[in-house]
XYZ file of C-alpha atoms in Angstrom:
617
model
C 0.339 0.031 0.244
C 1.194 3.614 -0.752
C 0.669 6.047 1.950
C 0.089 9.803 0.897
C 1.015 11.467 4.190
C -0.015 14.581 5.339
C 0.565 16.506 8.889
C -3.289 15.762 9.436
C -2.797 11.891 9.272
C -4.998 11.903 5.986
C -4.328 9.612 2.892
C -5.967 8.510 -0.039
C -7.337 5.384 1.205
C -8.811 6.863 4.047
C -7.058 5.166 6.724
C -5.308 7.537 9.316
C -1.562 6.981 10.080
C -0.067 9.641 12.724
C 1.905 12.830 11.236
C 4.853 11.638 12.550
C 4.835 8.470 11.439
C 4.053 9.782 8.008
C 7.368 12.072 8.317
C 9.271 9.282 9.656
C 8.423 7.162 6.749
C 9.623 9.972 4.218
C 13.122 10.483 5.906
C 13.585 6.867 6.299
C 13.332 6.577 2.258
C 15.632 9.693 2.253
C 12.877 11.874 0.592
C 12.276 15.459 1.511
C 8.880 17.038 1.791
C 8.430 20.456 0.595
C 7.796 21.575 4.051
C 10.423 19.548 5.349
C 14.058 19.325 4.448
C 15.903 16.169 4.553
C 17.150 16.372 8.090
C 13.349 16.407 9.427
C 13.520 20.248 9.962
C 10.665 22.545 9.159
C 10.950 25.080 5.976
C 8.710 27.346 4.364
C 6.344 25.627 1.963
C 3.750 26.808 -0.494
C 1.265 25.535 -3.317
C 2.418 25.652 -7.131
C 2.102 28.808 -8.755
C -0.913 28.685 -11.313
C -3.863 30.384 -13.117
C -6.347 30.463 -10.286
C -9.361 31.224 -12.925
C -8.877 28.214 -15.229
C -11.602 26.218 -15.544
C -13.769 28.291 -12.833
C -17.234 29.688 -13.160
C -17.469 33.466 -14.325
C -20.603 35.227 -14.075
C -21.152 38.239 -16.201
C -24.069 40.695 -15.578
C -24.629 41.048 -19.501
C -23.985 38.407 -22.444
C -25.307 38.534 -26.251
C -27.803 36.140 -27.436
C -30.824 36.585 -25.265
C -32.813 37.458 -27.539
C -30.672 36.784 -30.561
C -28.880 39.617 -32.327
C -26.555 40.725 -35.059
C -23.159 42.129 -34.349
C -20.660 43.521 -36.483
C -16.807 43.673 -36.804
C -15.176 47.116 -36.765
C -12.501 47.304 -39.242
C -11.678 50.875 -38.838
C -13.182 54.275 -38.905
C -14.173 53.868 -42.721
C -15.026 50.191 -42.495
C -17.745 50.102 -39.539
C -20.013 47.044 -40.053
C -18.551 45.497 -42.966
C -18.678 41.933 -41.755
C -21.552 40.950 -39.338
C -22.498 37.896 -37.557
C -25.338 36.696 -35.206
C -25.119 35.906 -31.504
C -27.669 33.274 -30.277
C -27.422 31.883 -26.955
C -29.421 28.894 -27.770
C -27.271 27.903 -30.411
C -23.904 26.063 -29.325
C -22.038 27.137 -32.198
C -23.128 30.780 -32.099
C -23.194 31.476 -28.296
C -20.656 33.430 -26.606
C -21.342 32.880 -22.510
C -18.946 33.813 -19.810
C -17.772 29.938 -19.635
C -15.452 31.097 -22.413
C -13.625 33.412 -20.356
C -11.459 30.849 -18.478
C -11.863 27.642 -20.657
C -8.824 26.180 -22.640
C -8.666 27.352 -26.444
C -6.000 27.585 -29.034
C -5.037 30.844 -30.876
C -6.237 29.349 -34.065
C -9.533 28.292 -32.632
C -10.478 31.105 -30.151
C -13.372 31.177 -27.958
C -14.894 34.278 -26.199
C -17.272 35.956 -24.245
C -19.320 38.835 -25.467
C -21.915 41.223 -24.282
C -24.742 43.071 -26.112
C -23.681 45.818 -28.271
C -24.174 49.717 -27.826
C -27.321 49.152 -29.885
C -28.822 47.691 -26.700
C -27.643 50.734 -24.690
C -24.242 49.220 -23.491
C -22.289 52.348 -22.873
C -21.546 54.701 -20.077
C -22.908 55.271 -17.510
C -24.369 51.593 -17.834
C -21.728 49.361 -16.627
C -21.212 45.415 -17.356
C -19.588 43.281 -14.511
C -17.630 40.145 -14.770
C -17.350 38.191 -11.463
C -14.858 35.391 -10.634
C -15.229 33.245 -7.293
C -11.976 31.587 -6.539
C -13.488 29.504 -3.849
C -10.611 30.021 -1.303
C -8.031 32.960 -0.531
C -5.258 33.011 -3.266
C -2.116 35.596 -3.229
C -2.499 37.151 -6.449
C 0.460 38.263 -8.517
C -0.947 39.237 -11.756
C -4.656 39.688 -13.376
C -4.611 39.522 -17.304
C -7.393 40.053 -19.763
C -6.968 39.570 -23.348
C -9.809 41.158 -25.512
C -11.249 40.034 -28.564
C -12.459 43.339 -29.638
C -10.632 46.808 -28.962
C -9.806 47.669 -25.081
C -12.120 49.609 -23.109
C -11.854 53.117 -22.546
C -12.291 52.703 -18.925
C -12.446 49.659 -16.643
C -11.786 48.820 -13.069
C -10.452 45.651 -10.947
C -12.036 45.261 -7.653
C -11.314 42.425 -5.283
C -12.597 40.778 -1.986
C -9.935 39.676 0.486
C -12.508 37.387 2.076
C -15.968 35.767 1.363
C -18.559 38.136 1.430
C -16.320 40.968 2.555
C -16.444 44.315 0.909
C -15.294 45.031 -2.477
C -12.107 46.842 -2.659
C -11.057 49.039 -5.667
C -7.506 47.039 -6.961
C -6.453 48.857 -10.222
C -8.214 51.471 -12.604
C -7.716 51.863 -16.368
C -8.873 54.999 -18.314
C -7.888 57.432 -20.555
C -10.176 59.976 -18.430
C -9.183 58.923 -14.945
C -9.933 62.037 -13.293
C -13.213 62.497 -15.351
C -14.425 58.654 -14.905
C -12.832 57.630 -11.546
C -11.831 60.841 -9.806
C -8.272 59.925 -9.889
C -5.237 61.410 -11.055
C -2.809 58.893 -13.382
C -0.450 57.207 -11.091
C 1.933 54.239 -11.203
C 3.910 54.078 -8.178
C 4.226 55.176 -4.428
C 6.775 56.466 -2.401
C 7.958 54.834 0.795
C 5.786 55.540 3.857
C 2.498 55.832 1.560
C -0.092 53.728 2.105
C 0.672 50.449 0.071
C -2.954 49.570 -0.145
C -3.972 52.072 -2.593
C -5.429 51.406 -6.165
C -3.742 53.402 -9.192
C -5.469 54.489 -12.080
C -3.225 53.857 -15.237
C -3.865 55.720 -18.674
C -1.899 52.785 -20.278
C -3.713 50.226 -22.254
C -6.813 52.683 -22.987
C -6.303 53.020 -26.578
C -8.764 52.023 -29.282
C -6.195 49.931 -30.899
C -5.600 47.398 -31.459
C -8.935 46.428 -32.748
C -8.783 42.956 -31.393
C -6.222 41.043 -29.308
C -5.450 43.629 -27.282
C -3.699 42.642 -23.459
C -4.214 44.444 -20.296
C -1.864 42.837 -17.383
C -1.941 44.228 -13.897
C 0.913 43.530 -11.593
C -0.091 43.513 -7.971
C 3.026 44.617 -6.455
C 4.464 46.831 -8.991
C 5.173 50.211 -7.849
C 4.976 49.512 -4.285
C 7.999 50.003 -2.210
C 7.621 47.048 0.143
C 7.434 44.486 -2.725
C 11.147 43.777 -1.879
C 10.361 43.074 1.496
C 7.159 41.024 1.309
C 7.285 38.713 4.055
C 7.988 41.667 6.130
C 4.989 43.634 4.892
C 1.552 42.525 6.574
C 0.119 45.506 4.227
C 0.993 44.012 1.202
C 0.231 40.258 2.053
C -3.282 41.569 2.593
C -3.267 43.480 -0.496
C -2.345 40.803 -2.939
C -5.086 37.998 -0.982
C -7.959 37.668 -3.014
C -11.070 35.662 -2.815
C -13.194 37.212 -5.627
C -12.296 39.441 -8.471
C -14.957 41.807 -10.019
C -14.108 43.397 -13.556
C -16.276 46.492 -14.321
C -16.397 47.377 -17.942
C -17.552 51.134 -17.774
C -16.796 52.968 -21.055
C -16.523 51.642 -24.576
C -13.556 52.849 -26.779
C -14.999 54.433 -30.074
C -14.017 56.425 -33.190
C -16.878 58.767 -32.212
C -19.160 57.522 -35.208
C -21.891 56.218 -32.771
C -23.214 59.801 -32.375
C -24.976 59.166 -35.672
C -26.789 56.297 -34.219
C -26.530 54.395 -37.698
C -27.385 50.592 -36.598
C -24.684 49.067 -38.177
C -21.950 51.335 -36.328
C -23.852 50.576 -33.114
C -23.926 46.970 -33.441
C -19.898 47.011 -33.915
C -19.314 48.673 -30.267
C -19.564 45.718 -27.704
C -17.219 44.169 -25.086
C -15.530 40.905 -25.810
C -12.858 39.157 -23.999
C -11.142 35.958 -24.832
C -9.271 35.142 -21.863
C -9.381 35.989 -18.146
C -6.237 34.725 -16.323
C -5.092 34.966 -12.620
C -1.529 34.283 -11.909
C -1.325 33.344 -8.138
C -0.731 30.927 -5.376
C -3.342 29.191 -2.759
C -2.814 31.269 0.228
C -1.265 28.898 3.026
C 0.644 31.394 4.635
C 3.997 29.105 4.239
C 2.688 26.293 6.123
C 1.324 23.879 3.358
C 2.417 22.902 -0.500
C -0.802 21.895 -1.508
C -4.777 22.753 -1.439
C -7.294 20.158 -1.809
C -10.926 20.023 -1.624
C -12.507 18.804 1.758
C -15.172 16.396 2.618
C -17.605 19.268 1.478
C -15.739 20.039 -1.756
C -14.235 23.273 -0.054
C -10.825 23.856 -1.174
C -8.417 23.848 1.778
C -4.924 23.955 2.602
C -3.263 20.707 3.661
C -1.645 22.309 6.542
C 1.891 21.306 7.964
C 4.124 22.658 10.767
C 1.173 21.927 13.241
C -0.911 24.621 11.979
C -4.745 24.479 11.001
C -7.479 26.421 9.299
C -8.610 27.038 5.663
C -5.180 29.104 5.098
C -3.089 27.368 7.886
C -3.802 30.729 9.596
C -3.584 29.582 13.177
C -2.069 26.843 15.511
C -3.373 23.422 16.174
C -5.011 23.338 19.641
C -1.984 21.782 21.767
C 0.499 23.780 19.756
C 0.214 27.373 21.563
C 3.675 27.877 23.074
C 4.420 30.823 20.836
C 2.138 33.232 18.501
C 1.169 32.102 15.154
C 3.396 33.669 12.293
C 3.492 33.203 8.666
C 6.385 31.023 7.220
C 8.963 32.912 5.594
C 12.244 32.317 3.665
C 14.337 32.894 6.979
C 12.182 30.845 9.520
C 9.447 28.258 8.917
C 7.612 29.620 11.967
C 6.180 26.283 12.957
C 3.786 25.999 15.881
C 5.274 24.620 19.245
C 3.767 22.312 21.655
C 2.571 23.409 24.965
C 4.816 22.110 27.994
C 2.051 20.520 30.099
C 4.627 17.598 31.823
C 2.565 15.129 30.189
C -0.393 15.890 32.931
C -2.838 17.871 30.277
C -3.552 17.746 26.175
C -5.279 20.927 26.281
C -3.606 24.769 26.486
C -4.287 28.130 25.335
C -2.157 30.862 24.080
C -1.378 33.380 26.947
C 0.175 36.524 25.588
C 1.045 37.751 29.282
C 2.914 34.441 30.038
C 4.927 34.582 26.844
C 5.907 38.232 27.686
C 7.409 36.937 30.916
C 8.967 33.489 29.912
C 9.118 33.398 26.155
C 6.675 30.520 26.400
C 3.109 31.152 25.797
C 1.509 27.833 26.031
C -1.240 27.755 29.303
C -2.283 24.357 30.243
C -5.669 23.816 31.209
C -7.507 20.742 32.934
C -4.235 19.495 34.504
C -4.428 15.757 35.781
C -3.057 14.009 38.684
C -3.738 16.940 41.350
C -1.138 19.095 39.378
C -1.686 22.977 38.626
C 0.211 25.836 37.068
C 0.762 27.102 33.680
C 2.749 23.792 32.625
C 1.130 21.599 35.175
C 4.488 21.750 36.903
C 3.447 21.906 40.448
C 0.892 20.394 42.768
C -2.797 21.955 43.629
C -3.032 23.548 46.903
C -3.033 21.284 49.851
C -1.129 18.623 47.841
C 2.722 17.782 47.898
C 5.092 15.109 45.905
C 8.757 14.297 47.189
C 10.022 14.126 43.456
C 9.131 16.557 40.460
C 7.815 13.936 38.502
C 5.807 12.048 41.088
C 2.364 11.952 41.704
C 1.182 14.585 43.956
C -0.443 13.410 47.269
C -2.937 15.082 49.641
C -1.595 16.833 52.348
C -4.523 16.475 54.670
C -4.384 19.674 56.324
C -7.021 20.877 58.454
C -9.353 23.209 56.637
C -8.074 26.004 58.719
C -4.653 25.275 57.590
C -3.066 27.741 54.793
C -1.889 25.287 52.454
C 1.165 22.772 52.643
C 4.769 22.415 51.631
C 5.118 21.383 48.013
C 7.924 18.736 48.654
C 7.448 17.625 51.997
C 3.397 18.047 52.707
C 3.893 19.943 56.043
C 0.926 22.370 56.628
C 1.475 26.114 56.765
C -0.278 26.726 59.934
C -1.894 29.852 60.683
C -0.577 32.048 63.724
C -0.802 29.893 66.817
C -1.725 26.771 65.401
C 0.807 23.361 65.222
C 0.549 19.783 64.240
C 1.429 18.671 60.795
C -2.208 19.186 59.569
C -2.612 22.503 61.231
C -5.321 20.612 63.450
C -4.918 22.092 67.087
C -3.554 25.145 68.921
C -0.053 25.492 70.247
C 0.334 25.523 74.116
C -0.612 28.605 75.469
C -2.768 29.648 72.699
C -6.667 29.331 72.511
C -9.483 29.810 69.931
C -8.828 27.653 67.164
C -10.513 29.021 63.905
C -9.570 29.777 60.356
C -7.379 32.776 61.361
C -5.080 30.842 63.842
C -5.198 30.601 67.670
C -4.979 33.573 69.952
C -1.971 33.807 72.533
C -2.665 34.908 76.236
C 0.341 36.719 76.958
C 1.467 34.732 79.852
C 2.904 31.721 78.446
C 2.039 28.710 79.867
C 0.010 29.959 82.729
C -3.491 30.859 81.601
C -5.700 33.192 83.753
C -9.475 32.340 84.404
C -11.507 34.903 85.983
C -13.460 33.853 89.170
C -16.834 34.165 86.662
C -15.055 33.140 83.312
C -15.684 29.555 82.796
C -16.333 30.779 79.333
C -12.428 31.346 78.938
C -11.510 27.692 80.200
C -13.982 26.446 77.950
C -12.037 27.920 74.904
C -8.466 26.532 75.974
C -7.048 23.567 74.290
C -4.739 22.470 76.783
C -2.900 19.001 77.206
C -3.482 18.973 81.194
C -2.542 21.206 84.046
C -4.002 22.212 87.523
C -6.710 24.874 88.187
C -6.254 27.211 91.150
C -9.351 28.407 93.053
C -7.964 31.747 93.887
C -7.299 33.268 90.504
C -8.107 30.291 88.801
C -4.639 29.692 86.651
C -4.405 26.242 84.369
C -0.770 25.269 84.120
C 0.353 22.838 81.144
C 2.538 20.210 83.256
C 1.655 16.919 81.696
C 3.333 17.392 78.007
C 5.553 20.517 78.930
C 6.772 20.233 82.520
C 9.567 23.038 82.138
C 7.270 25.888 82.099
C 7.295 29.026 83.913
C 5.886 29.252 87.615
C 2.357 29.941 88.014
C 0.537 31.131 91.181
C 0.419 28.791 94.102
C -2.575 26.391 93.748
C -5.572 25.781 95.927
C -5.036 22.057 97.896
C -8.717 21.629 97.395
C -8.579 20.849 93.685
C -5.522 19.006 92.485
C -5.523 17.639 89.051
C -3.593 14.483 87.938
C -3.027 14.099 84.325
C -5.614 11.606 83.346
C -8.125 13.871 85.657
C -7.001 16.919 83.564
C -7.485 14.836 80.294
C -11.038 14.267 81.206
C -11.750 17.822 82.306
C -10.406 18.912 79.000
C -12.818 16.508 77.130
C -15.664 17.993 78.972
C -14.813 21.522 78.747
C -13.761 21.172 75.109
C -17.561 19.675 74.698
C -18.859 22.855 76.541
C -16.967 24.767 74.257
C -18.517 23.276 71.147
C -21.995 24.051 72.742
C -21.157 27.431 73.601
C -20.507 28.415 69.767
C -24.053 26.787 68.717
C -26.331 29.599 66.931
C -28.582 31.581 68.841
C -26.387 34.401 70.282
C -25.396 36.502 67.813
C -21.746 38.337 67.954
C -22.243 42.134 68.598
C -19.822 45.048 67.496
C -17.385 45.436 69.966
C -17.556 42.074 71.665
C -14.346 40.588 73.331
C -11.981 38.300 71.220
C -11.201 35.941 74.135
C -13.450 33.376 72.686
C -11.768 33.338 69.350
C -13.559 32.703 66.269
C -14.000 29.091 66.241
C -16.788 27.847 63.544
C -19.974 26.975 65.203
C -21.784 23.956 64.971
C -25.497 23.137 64.850
C -25.860 20.349 67.342
C -26.685 20.026 71.171
C -24.036 19.312 73.830
C -23.927 15.715 75.482
C -26.505 15.492 78.304
C -23.462 14.132 80.318
C -21.599 17.269 80.136
C -20.347 17.929 83.360
C -22.023 14.599 84.927
C -21.166 14.381 88.692
C -21.706 18.119 89.461
C -25.760 18.035 89.459
C -25.717 20.395 86.702
C -26.944 20.359 82.936
C -25.773 22.787 80.511
C -28.778 25.015 81.187
C -28.411 24.965 85.099
C -25.660 27.409 84.555
C -28.310 30.206 84.223
C -29.027 31.798 87.435
C -32.785 31.204 89.010
C -33.750 34.500 88.118
C -32.218 34.834 84.794
C -34.321 36.118 81.786
C -35.470 33.382 78.983
C -33.991 33.935 75.619
C -30.353 34.465 74.410
C -28.450 35.250 77.456
C -25.432 34.647 79.615
C -25.284 31.038 80.616
C -22.390 31.520 82.957
C -22.026 34.523 84.964
C -25.604 35.591 85.435
C -25.371 38.858 83.185
C -27.966 39.928 80.545
C -28.156 43.040 78.685
C -31.020 44.924 79.675
C -32.068 48.626 79.070
C -29.527 50.942 80.990
C -27.010 48.213 81.811
C -26.202 44.578 82.437
C -28.937 42.236 84.364
C -28.732 42.290 87.495
C -25.721 44.703 88.757
C -23.080 44.990 86.243
C -21.620 48.385 86.119
C -21.156 48.462 82.527
C -23.240 47.339 79.623
C -23.275 43.598 78.475
C -21.759 43.523 74.758
C -21.551 39.544 74.558
C -23.733 36.392 74.539
C -21.198 34.234 76.393
C -18.583 36.781 77.565
C -17.684 40.554 77.762
C -16.901 43.649 79.840
C -19.227 42.222 82.420
C -17.399 38.996 82.815
C -13.883 40.419 82.366
C -12.454 43.658 83.756
C -15.409 44.579 85.846
C -16.654 41.411 87.372
C -16.331 42.766 90.791
C -19.921 44.262 90.403
C -21.708 40.859 89.191
C -22.992 38.075 90.926
C -20.660 35.475 89.998
C -20.391 33.042 93.021
C -22.763 30.799 91.039
C -20.158 30.219 88.409
C -17.133 29.877 90.744
C -18.910 27.481 92.575
C -20.172 25.536 89.229
C -16.533 25.126 87.927
C -15.429 24.121 91.440
C -18.158 21.372 91.540
C -17.227 20.112 87.999
C -13.496 19.774 89.118
C -14.658 18.069 92.333
C -16.632 15.794 90.249
C -13.758 14.587 88.278
C -11.251 14.299 91.059
C -13.855 12.833 93.405
C -12.744 15.787 95.981
């Protein structure tokens, strides 16, 4: 089987072969492709130069033969109408339709398209238009018209650069440029002038020769950047054509038409024997051939990892640098994105290219990777080796990510543990913003009416002192600063301290349940730990004779209130006898700093009973 390879993997038998294998097969045979040199390096390539008009359908706005009419050959000023013939669109031997403009014919047996004569009103200001649709963008070098009669006195060439785009003047020919087109005759530009301006030429507008006269329009002639075409986007756009329109605007005459002699009028008409367009299928230097696709649309067979009808952009995964046209100096092939083998999707990132020289920005990275090149682990993932799999760090939600190599969680202030899941010694109030310190090292003050502060502490053990209520971490960290003397009534062993800690933590969770909203100015002693939505264990502080609700003083009002100290906000102050206004649902200035005005003996008693219930004292 013979393989006809293209970079897209297509071949004539309809079987797909990977582009790389096609290239390797060619190189293995010692054959170079127009787009790749013998070493496998990309190089500029272009489709063959051709007559882009040959065999293509042309549409004319006016053609003789409907109805049949006589036309005469003009033999000069003294011999008008000497020899006449008949044009009949229904007779294959006598019709002159637009298909003869682009057909193949010999000089001896010429064919031509012909319009109706002046006898049917064909003369300025009435124009006859001939339209050629190329089916795809071409880069045009010249347009050539061979006239079967004398050349027109005035005609214009227009072009489209894209399908359904506007018609743009390409060239004007007239013996009366200013009168007919409002332009001065001109055939060249100075450097710096707009190179996409159509000239008007007074050449090729004489009435002679009476037959066989040529008009050849060179698209780059007279334009300074023609010698640096690869470096001139303006000229590249100028020569890009998808459609051409020839507008025949004024017939050349000897002036004898003013007498309205029918034979004279029948001798003046437009007739063209050949319409040629020299150029190449536009592939921007990235293809050597244009072929019809499945829908019959002419497209470039793109190489260099380019894509599009004209190879005008890069393939989806080849976005590492901006697309560029292939030139004689550089193929400017599209380069693949570097996604570390973890993605097949990317896009061109202009800012990334500006910073790093590589614009391929990967998306949908696999294996828990992230970054423009899938080169790093996602947040809260790590790996030991650069090419290894990213593993979850299992950090507590309150953590701030983890080290990408060790997996050690990056803890918030006051938080510790590899997973950042607990407060450091001497800190409390575990939250997404970290834990708060108390300013006394391992000695934490608990006000007499401030069981709330105790409930917020994450400690590993210690001893509670009745007078002043200090907690000292002694079980895990024995070498700590000295704390005030403890009361002999409430000593705690380490196991007992752990039991108290468990109950206090459960109480802490309960205190953070919805129901008491935080007010502006509330003390930060309790921290910002997340609130739950369940009720505390009914066994909390069992052995004390108190349920959680029994902390309320007997006369406390119902509703959202201070469950511990008995302080309640009422108009004019705290309930019942605080000297300042209550500012928080659990703690505040009533509990801390001005507690001598509050009746807090009940809270102190509850704390002592809780400790005694654990210690058996």
